[in-house]
Amino acid sequence: GTGSEIGAQTDYKIIGIEPGAGLMAQAKNAMKDYKLENWTLVEGSSAAMVAELKKAYAKKEPIIITGWSPHWMFASFDLKYLDDPNKVFGGAEGINTIVRKGLKDDAPGAYKILDQFSWDTSDMEKVMVDISGGTNPTEAAEKWIKANTDKIAKWTNGAQAGKGEEIKLVYVAWDTEIASTNVIAKVLEQNGYKVTLSQVEVGPMFAGVANGSVDAMVAAWLPSTHKDYYASYKKDLVDLGPNLEGTKNGIVVPKYVDIDSIEDLK
Ligand code: PBE
């Protein structure tokens, strides 16, 4: 059938990302659910996955990847999500801002800005496209901020200015989170805080905010992608709700690959 054809062409490999990513757990569940016993989910990184995609795409070779939106790759390549009739990749999903307990008292202005931080996928995509085109993340963030003073005014509305207090943000090197974390870091800086960014894996990101060694993250994909991390650390976190809605995860292929559903991989 189609599954064995595409399997032979791709060596039965689905190109994954960082092993701790929620998307990887979902992909493993999908492989069980759709009975893809012959297939391997390749662990690596988001950057390595995109590199593989670029290589295959240039030669119009079939490739199967784990993908998510928003992501600039959908603007750079003609891609499609495979249908997921069993809804293994979840339904409506968004990205939440989560801070440590006590931040509200220690840095009320920063807390308020983080709480009011909210934007659209099209905003985030603008920053991501600039970064993928070679602009450094700080500059891409500054450029977006300058062009969106109305949104910044809403985020900072009523927030008292900082007096140089340090705010530690933590994030994972996903393109979405590089964009959002750099934007919110700049906004906090412009409001009187000294911001430090640290890049970690997803488990330590949740653990760090929960144990208070860092102040905040704007990178919790919920309710599905990070549900296990969220459940383990929930009682030690302050969840400020979504900063962005309408994300999506799944199995992605270039449009020239002639399958439409995860079921076609069987
Ligand atoms: N992602 C992008 C992450 C969240 C952000 C979908 C690759 C994950 O799977 O954990």
mmCIF file of C-alpha atoms and ligand atoms in Angstrom:
data_model
loop_
_atom_site.group_PDB
_atom_site.id
_atom_site.type_symbol
_atom_site.label_atom_id
_atom_site.label_comp_id
_atom_site.label_asym_id
_atom_site.label_seq_id
_atom_site.Cartn_x
_atom_site.Cartn_y
_atom_site.Cartn_z
ATOM 1 C CA GLY A 1 0.000 0.000 0.000
ATOM 2 C CA THR A 2 0.938 3.700 0.164
ATOM 3 C CA GLY A 3 2.506 3.223 3.594
ATOM 4 C CA SER A 4 5.132 0.764 2.427
ATOM 5 C CA GLU A 5 5.956 2.893 -0.622
ATOM 6 C CA ILE A 6 6.531 6.058 1.346
ATOM 7 C CA GLY A 7 8.248 3.967 4.026
ATOM 8 C CA ALA A 8 10.742 2.536 1.567
ATOM 9 C CA GLN A 9 11.439 6.020 0.168
ATOM 10 C CA THR A 10 12.093 7.549 3.594
ATOM 11 C CA ASP A 11 13.725 4.544 5.243
ATOM 12 C CA TYR A 12 10.689 4.450 7.592
ATOM 13 C CA LYS A 13 11.987 7.543 9.387
ATOM 14 C CA ILE A 14 10.001 10.388 10.866
ATOM 15 C CA ILE A 15 12.404 13.235 11.551
ATOM 16 C CA GLY A 16 11.791 14.456 15.094
ATOM 17 C CA ILE A 17 13.259 17.205 17.270
ATOM 18 C CA GLU A 18 14.547 17.488 20.878
ATOM 19 C CA PRO A 19 13.721 14.282 22.796
ATOM 20 C CA GLY A 20 11.976 16.182 25.642
ATOM 21 C CA ALA A 21 9.632 18.156 23.377
ATOM 22 C CA GLY A 22 5.924 17.580 23.927
ATOM 23 C CA LEU A 23 5.645 17.091 20.177
ATOM 24 C CA MET A 24 7.903 14.029 20.460
ATOM 25 C CA ALA A 25 5.665 12.430 23.102
ATOM 26 C CA GLN A 26 2.661 13.137 20.867
ATOM 27 C CA ALA A 27 4.450 11.641 17.846
ATOM 28 C CA LYS A 28 5.230 8.481 19.834
ATOM 29 C CA ASN A 29 1.576 8.239 20.844
ATOM 30 C CA ALA A 30 0.551 8.701 17.221
ATOM 31 C CA MET A 31 2.866 5.889 16.119
ATOM 32 C CA LYS A 32 1.208 3.594 18.656
ATOM 33 C CA ASP A 33 -2.282 4.777 17.917
ATOM 34 C CA TYR A 34 -1.952 4.438 14.130
ATOM 35 C CA LYS A 35 0.070 1.206 14.494
ATOM 36 C CA LEU A 36 3.163 2.433 12.674
ATOM 37 C CA GLU A 37 5.329 -0.390 14.032
ATOM 38 C CA ASN A 38 7.806 -0.255 11.144
ATOM 39 C CA TRP A 39 8.592 3.407 11.656
ATOM 40 C CA THR A 40 11.329 5.111 13.702
ATOM 41 C CA LEU A 41 11.029 8.547 15.263
ATOM 42 C CA VAL A 42 14.464 10.136 14.883
ATOM 43 C CA GLU A 43 15.570 12.275 17.849
ATOM 44 C CA GLY A 44 17.636 15.375 17.202
ATOM 45 C CA SER A 45 16.927 19.070 17.373
ATOM 46 C CA SER A 46 14.611 21.591 15.757
ATOM 47 C CA ALA A 47 17.559 23.013 13.813
ATOM 48 C CA ALA A 48 18.629 19.567 12.566
ATOM 49 C CA MET A 49 15.052 18.778 11.527
ATOM 50 C CA VAL A 50 14.861 21.962 9.447
ATOM 51 C CA ALA A 51 18.258 21.186 7.897
ATOM 52 C CA GLU A 52 16.993 17.738 6.805
ATOM 53 C CA LEU A 53 13.836 19.317 5.424
ATOM 54 C CA LYS A 54 15.858 21.856 3.410
ATOM 55 C CA LYS A 55 18.042 19.134 1.930
ATOM 56 C CA ALA A 56 15.159 16.874 0.933
ATOM 57 C CA TYR A 57 13.068 19.776 -0.368
ATOM 58 C CA ALA A 58 15.854 20.996 -2.643
ATOM 59 C CA LYS A 59 15.908 17.574 -4.326
ATOM 60 C CA LYS A 60 12.125 17.051 -4.135
ATOM 61 C CA GLU A 61 12.738 13.897 -2.133
ATOM 62 C CA PRO A 62 10.060 12.593 0.218
ATOM 63 C CA ILE A 63 10.551 13.456 3.880
ATOM 64 C CA ILE A 64 8.339 13.199 6.950
ATOM 65 C CA ILE A 65 8.885 15.521 9.901
ATOM 66 C CA THR A 66 7.288 16.489 13.189
ATOM 67 C CA GLY A 67 6.118 20.071 12.752
ATOM 68 C CA TRP A 68 4.303 22.889 14.488
ATOM 69 C CA SER A 69 2.746 26.267 13.783
ATOM 70 C CA PRO A 70 3.477 29.060 13.908
ATOM 71 C CA HIS A 71 6.756 28.353 12.159
ATOM 72 C CA TRP A 72 8.531 30.205 9.351
ATOM 73 C CA MET A 73 9.046 26.910 7.484
ATOM 74 C CA PHE A 74 5.427 27.109 6.284
ATOM 75 C CA ALA A 75 6.250 30.403 4.574
ATOM 76 C CA SER A 76 9.512 29.109 3.067
ATOM 77 C CA PHE A 77 8.349 25.683 1.858
ATOM 78 C CA ASP A 78 5.075 24.276 0.513
ATOM 79 C CA LEU A 79 4.092 21.953 3.348
ATOM 80 C CA LYS A 80 0.986 20.218 4.631
ATOM 81 C CA TYR A 81 -0.076 18.629 7.906
ATOM 82 C CA LEU A 82 -1.133 15.005 7.573
ATOM 83 C CA ASP A 83 -4.709 14.492 8.790
ATOM 84 C CA ASP A 84 -4.946 13.160 12.313
ATOM 85 C CA PRO A 85 -8.413 11.568 12.401
ATOM 86 C CA ASN A 86 -7.819 10.148 15.904
ATOM 87 C CA LYS A 87 -6.845 13.611 17.247
ATOM 88 C CA VAL A 88 -3.646 12.338 18.838
ATOM 89 C CA PHE A 89 -2.099 15.799 18.440
ATOM 90 C CA GLY A 90 -4.867 17.440 20.467
ATOM 91 C CA GLY A 91 -7.380 20.146 19.646
ATOM 92 C CA ALA A 92 -7.205 23.905 20.147
ATOM 93 C CA GLU A 93 -3.854 24.778 21.682
ATOM 94 C CA GLY A 94 -2.051 27.903 22.815
ATOM 95 C CA ILE A 95 1.035 29.171 24.622
ATOM 96 C CA ASN A 96 0.835 30.247 28.256
ATOM 97 C CA THR A 97 2.933 32.601 30.349
ATOM 98 C CA ILE A 98 3.982 31.032 33.643
ATOM 99 C CA VAL A 99 5.822 32.785 36.475
ATOM 100 C CA ARG A 100 7.292 31.770 39.810
ATOM 101 C CA LYS A 101 5.445 32.148 43.063
ATOM 102 C CA GLY A 102 6.323 35.443 44.727
ATOM 103 C CA LEU A 103 7.124 37.375 41.546
ATOM 104 C CA LYS A 104 4.005 39.484 41.947
ATOM 105 C CA ASP A 105 5.288 40.872 45.272
ATOM 106 C CA ASP A 106 8.945 41.061 44.300
ATOM 107 C CA ALA A 107 8.502 42.778 40.915
ATOM 108 C CA PRO A 108 4.887 43.915 40.482
ATOM 109 C CA GLY A 109 5.580 45.882 37.296
ATOM 110 C CA ALA A 110 7.254 42.938 35.578
ATOM 111 C CA TYR A 111 4.475 40.642 36.757
ATOM 112 C CA LYS A 112 1.868 42.969 35.290
ATOM 113 C CA ILE A 113 3.627 43.201 31.931
ATOM 114 C CA LEU A 114 3.997 39.412 31.768
ATOM 115 C CA ASP A 115 0.344 39.039 32.701
ATOM 116 C CA GLN A 116 -0.768 41.484 29.994
ATOM 117 C CA PHE A 117 1.496 40.025 27.309
ATOM 118 C CA SER A 118 -0.693 38.748 24.483
ATOM 119 C CA TRP A 119 -0.240 38.719 20.730
ATOM 120 C CA ASP A 120 -1.319 36.917 17.548
ATOM 121 C CA THR A 121 0.342 34.254 15.453
ATOM 122 C CA SER A 122 0.844 36.819 12.670
ATOM 123 C CA ASP A 123 2.839 39.003 15.107
ATOM 124 C CA MET A 124 5.021 36.148 16.177
ATOM 125 C CA GLU A 125 5.550 35.063 12.574
ATOM 126 C CA LYS A 126 6.919 38.483 11.625
ATOM 127 C CA VAL A 127 9.623 38.184 14.261
ATOM 128 C CA MET A 128 10.354 34.563 13.281
ATOM 129 C CA VAL A 129 10.650 35.356 9.592
ATOM 130 C CA ASP A 130 13.186 38.121 10.328
ATOM 131 C CA ILE A 131 15.236 35.807 12.527
ATOM 132 C CA SER A 132 15.203 32.971 9.994
ATOM 133 C CA GLY A 133 16.346 35.504 7.387
ATOM 134 C CA GLY A 134 19.451 36.266 9.438
ATOM 135 C CA THR A 135 18.438 39.212 11.658
ATOM 136 C CA ASN A 136 19.627 38.592 15.200
ATOM 137 C CA PRO A 137 16.801 37.917 17.677
ATOM 138 C CA THR A 138 17.352 41.107 19.712
ATOM 139 C CA GLU A 139 17.176 43.292 16.614
ATOM 140 C CA ALA A 140 14.154 41.433 15.244
ATOM 141 C CA ALA A 141 12.397 41.962 18.589
ATOM 142 C CA GLU A 142 13.258 45.690 18.639
ATOM 143 C CA LYS A 143 12.009 46.108 15.093
ATOM 144 C CA TRP A 144 8.664 44.457 15.897
ATOM 145 C CA ILE A 145 8.283 46.516 19.085
ATOM 146 C CA LYS A 146 8.882 49.795 17.193
ATOM 147 C CA ALA A 147 6.230 48.848 14.657
ATOM 148 C CA ASN A 148 3.661 47.810 17.285
ATOM 149 C CA THR A 149 3.565 50.545 19.896
ATOM 150 C CA ASP A 150 -0.204 50.111 20.308
ATOM 151 C CA LYS A 151 0.221 46.523 21.494
ATOM 152 C CA ILE A 152 3.160 47.417 23.738
ATOM 153 C CA ALA A 153 1.040 50.165 25.327
ATOM 154 C CA LYS A 154 -1.558 47.549 26.269
ATOM 155 C CA TRP A 155 1.006 45.181 27.756
ATOM 156 C CA THR A 156 2.618 47.917 29.839
ATOM 157 C CA ASN A 157 -0.596 49.714 30.780
ATOM 158 C CA GLY A 158 -0.642 50.436 34.534
ATOM 159 C CA ALA A 159 2.642 48.630 35.169
ATOM 160 C CA GLN A 160 4.953 50.419 37.555
ATOM 161 C CA ALA A 161 8.481 50.887 36.218
ATOM 162 C CA GLY A 162 11.276 48.682 37.516
ATOM 163 C CA LYS A 163 14.304 50.045 39.337
ATOM 164 C CA GLY A 164 16.833 47.789 37.688
ATOM 165 C CA GLU A 165 15.646 44.578 39.353
ATOM 166 C CA GLU A 166 16.837 41.447 37.608
ATOM 167 C CA ILE A 167 14.229 39.332 35.807
ATOM 168 C CA LYS A 168 15.365 35.893 34.698
ATOM 169 C CA LEU A 169 13.542 34.441 31.703
ATOM 170 C CA VAL A 170 13.952 30.855 30.638
ATOM 171 C CA TYR A 171 13.135 29.336 27.249
ATOM 172 C CA VAL A 172 13.813 26.480 24.848
ATOM 173 C CA ALA A 173 15.467 27.130 21.466
ATOM 174 C CA TRP A 174 12.307 26.602 19.432
ATOM 175 C CA ASP A 175 11.806 29.309 16.804
ATOM 176 C CA THR A 176 8.523 30.344 18.371
ATOM 177 C CA GLU A 177 10.080 30.777 21.809
ATOM 178 C CA ILE A 178 13.218 32.537 20.573
ATOM 179 C CA ALA A 179 10.874 35.138 19.077
ATOM 180 C CA SER A 180 8.484 35.574 22.016
ATOM 181 C CA THR A 181 11.153 35.507 24.720
ATOM 182 C CA ASN A 182 13.260 38.143 22.975
ATOM 183 C CA VAL A 183 10.269 40.427 22.491
ATOM 184 C CA ILE A 184 9.050 40.254 26.084
ATOM 185 C CA ALA A 185 12.650 40.610 27.346
ATOM 186 C CA LYS A 186 13.045 43.865 25.396
ATOM 187 C CA VAL A 187 9.738 45.207 26.675
ATOM 188 C CA LEU A 188 10.715 44.442 30.277
ATOM 189 C CA GLU A 189 14.089 46.128 29.719
ATOM 190 C CA GLN A 190 12.439 49.213 28.299
ATOM 191 C CA ASN A 191 10.385 49.336 31.497
ATOM 192 C CA GLY A 192 13.307 49.424 33.890
ATOM 193 C CA TYR A 193 14.234 45.786 34.444
ATOM 194 C CA LYS A 194 17.537 44.059 33.906
ATOM 195 C CA VAL A 195 16.642 40.926 31.979
ATOM 196 C CA THR A 196 18.685 37.768 31.580
ATOM 197 C CA LEU A 197 17.744 34.958 29.191
ATOM 198 C CA SER A 198 18.714 31.362 29.680
ATOM 199 C CA GLN A 199 18.182 28.641 27.143
ATOM 200 C CA VAL A 200 17.478 25.161 28.508
ATOM 201 C CA GLU A 201 15.564 21.974 27.697
ATOM 202 C CA VAL A 202 11.842 21.828 28.339
ATOM 203 C CA GLY A 203 11.971 19.836 31.621
ATOM 204 C CA PRO A 204 14.434 22.217 33.292
ATOM 205 C CA MET A 205 12.386 25.157 32.009
ATOM 206 C CA PHE A 206 9.339 24.049 34.019
ATOM 207 C CA ALA A 207 11.505 22.950 36.966
ATOM 208 C CA GLY A 208 13.335 26.289 37.089
ATOM 209 C CA VAL A 209 10.160 28.371 37.315
ATOM 210 C CA ALA A 210 8.676 25.913 39.836
ATOM 211 C CA ASN A 211 11.715 26.002 42.144
ATOM 212 C CA GLY A 212 12.061 29.771 41.791
ATOM 213 C CA SER A 213 15.597 29.776 40.371
ATOM 214 C CA VAL A 214 14.171 31.708 37.398
ATOM 215 C CA ASP A 215 11.256 34.148 37.239
ATOM 216 C CA ALA A 216 9.204 33.401 34.166
ATOM 217 C CA MET A 217 8.645 31.619 30.866
ATOM 218 C CA VAL A 218 6.362 32.495 27.975
ATOM 219 C CA ALA A 219 6.700 29.043 26.407
ATOM 220 C CA ALA A 220 4.200 26.593 27.953
ATOM 221 C CA TRP A 221 2.200 24.917 25.173
ATOM 222 C CA LEU A 222 -1.151 23.939 26.676
ATOM 223 C CA PRO A 223 -3.442 22.161 27.245
ATOM 224 C CA SER A 224 -1.883 19.236 25.295
ATOM 225 C CA THR A 225 1.774 19.577 24.288
ATOM 226 C CA HIS A 226 3.266 20.138 27.752
ATOM 227 C CA LYS A 227 0.505 18.565 29.789
ATOM 228 C CA ASP A 228 2.821 16.100 31.574
ATOM 229 C CA TYR A 229 5.293 18.814 32.598
ATOM 230 C CA TYR A 230 2.439 21.070 33.626
ATOM 231 C CA ALA A 231 0.833 18.346 35.746
ATOM 232 C CA SER A 232 4.089 17.591 37.584
ATOM 233 C CA TYR A 233 4.906 21.209 38.453
ATOM 234 C CA LYS A 234 1.491 22.841 38.526
ATOM 235 C CA LYS A 235 1.207 23.361 42.275
ATOM 236 C CA ASP A 236 4.459 25.378 42.346
ATOM 237 C CA LEU A 237 3.655 27.591 39.361
ATOM 238 C CA VAL A 238 1.599 30.713 38.752
ATOM 239 C CA ASP A 239 -0.141 30.274 35.391
ATOM 240 C CA LEU A 240 -0.976 33.636 33.792
ATOM 241 C CA GLY A 241 -2.888 32.079 30.904
ATOM 242 C CA PRO A 242 -2.358 32.238 27.142
ATOM 243 C CA ASN A 243 -0.146 34.861 25.510
ATOM 244 C CA LEU A 244 -1.012 33.394 22.106
ATOM 245 C CA GLU A 245 -3.796 31.174 20.810
ATOM 246 C CA GLY A 246 -4.106 28.994 17.737
ATOM 247 C CA THR A 247 -0.964 26.879 17.645
ATOM 248 C CA LYS A 248 -0.857 23.444 16.037
ATOM 249 C CA ASN A 249 1.324 20.318 16.171
ATOM 250 C CA GLY A 250 1.467 17.331 13.876
ATOM 251 C CA ILE A 251 3.181 15.244 11.248
ATOM 252 C CA VAL A 252 4.186 17.386 8.285
ATOM 253 C CA VAL A 253 5.316 16.604 4.738
ATOM 254 C CA PRO A 254 6.102 18.689 1.658
ATOM 255 C CA LYS A 255 3.025 19.036 -0.575
ATOM 256 C CA TYR A 256 4.738 17.013 -3.311
ATOM 257 C CA VAL A 257 4.553 13.930 -1.043
ATOM 258 C CA ASP A 258 1.476 12.063 -2.190
ATOM 259 C CA ILE A 259 -0.180 11.137 1.129
ATOM 260 C CA ASP A 260 -2.773 13.036 3.154
ATOM 261 C CA SER A 261 -3.282 11.270 6.451
ATOM 262 C CA ILE A 262 -1.157 9.720 9.194
ATOM 263 C CA GLU A 263 -3.187 6.601 8.432
ATOM 264 C CA ASP A 264 -1.517 6.479 4.994
ATOM 265 C CA LEU A 265 1.794 5.608 6.684
ATOM 266 C CA LYS A 266 0.472 2.233 7.797
HETATM 267 N N1 PBE B 1 7.215 22.619 19.945
HETATM 268 C C1 PBE B 1 7.338 24.064 19.776
HETATM 269 C C2 PBE B 1 7.366 22.452 21.406
HETATM 270 C C3 PBE B 1 6.645 23.558 21.974
HETATM 271 C C4 PBE B 1 7.035 24.667 21.067
HETATM 272 C C5 PBE B 1 5.878 22.246 19.466
HETATM 273 C C6 PBE B 1 8.266 22.009 19.195
HETATM 274 C C7 PBE B 1 7.168 21.068 22.004
HETATM 275 O O1 PBE B 1 6.861 20.141 21.272
HETATM 276 O O2 PBE B 1 7.370 20.865 23.215
#
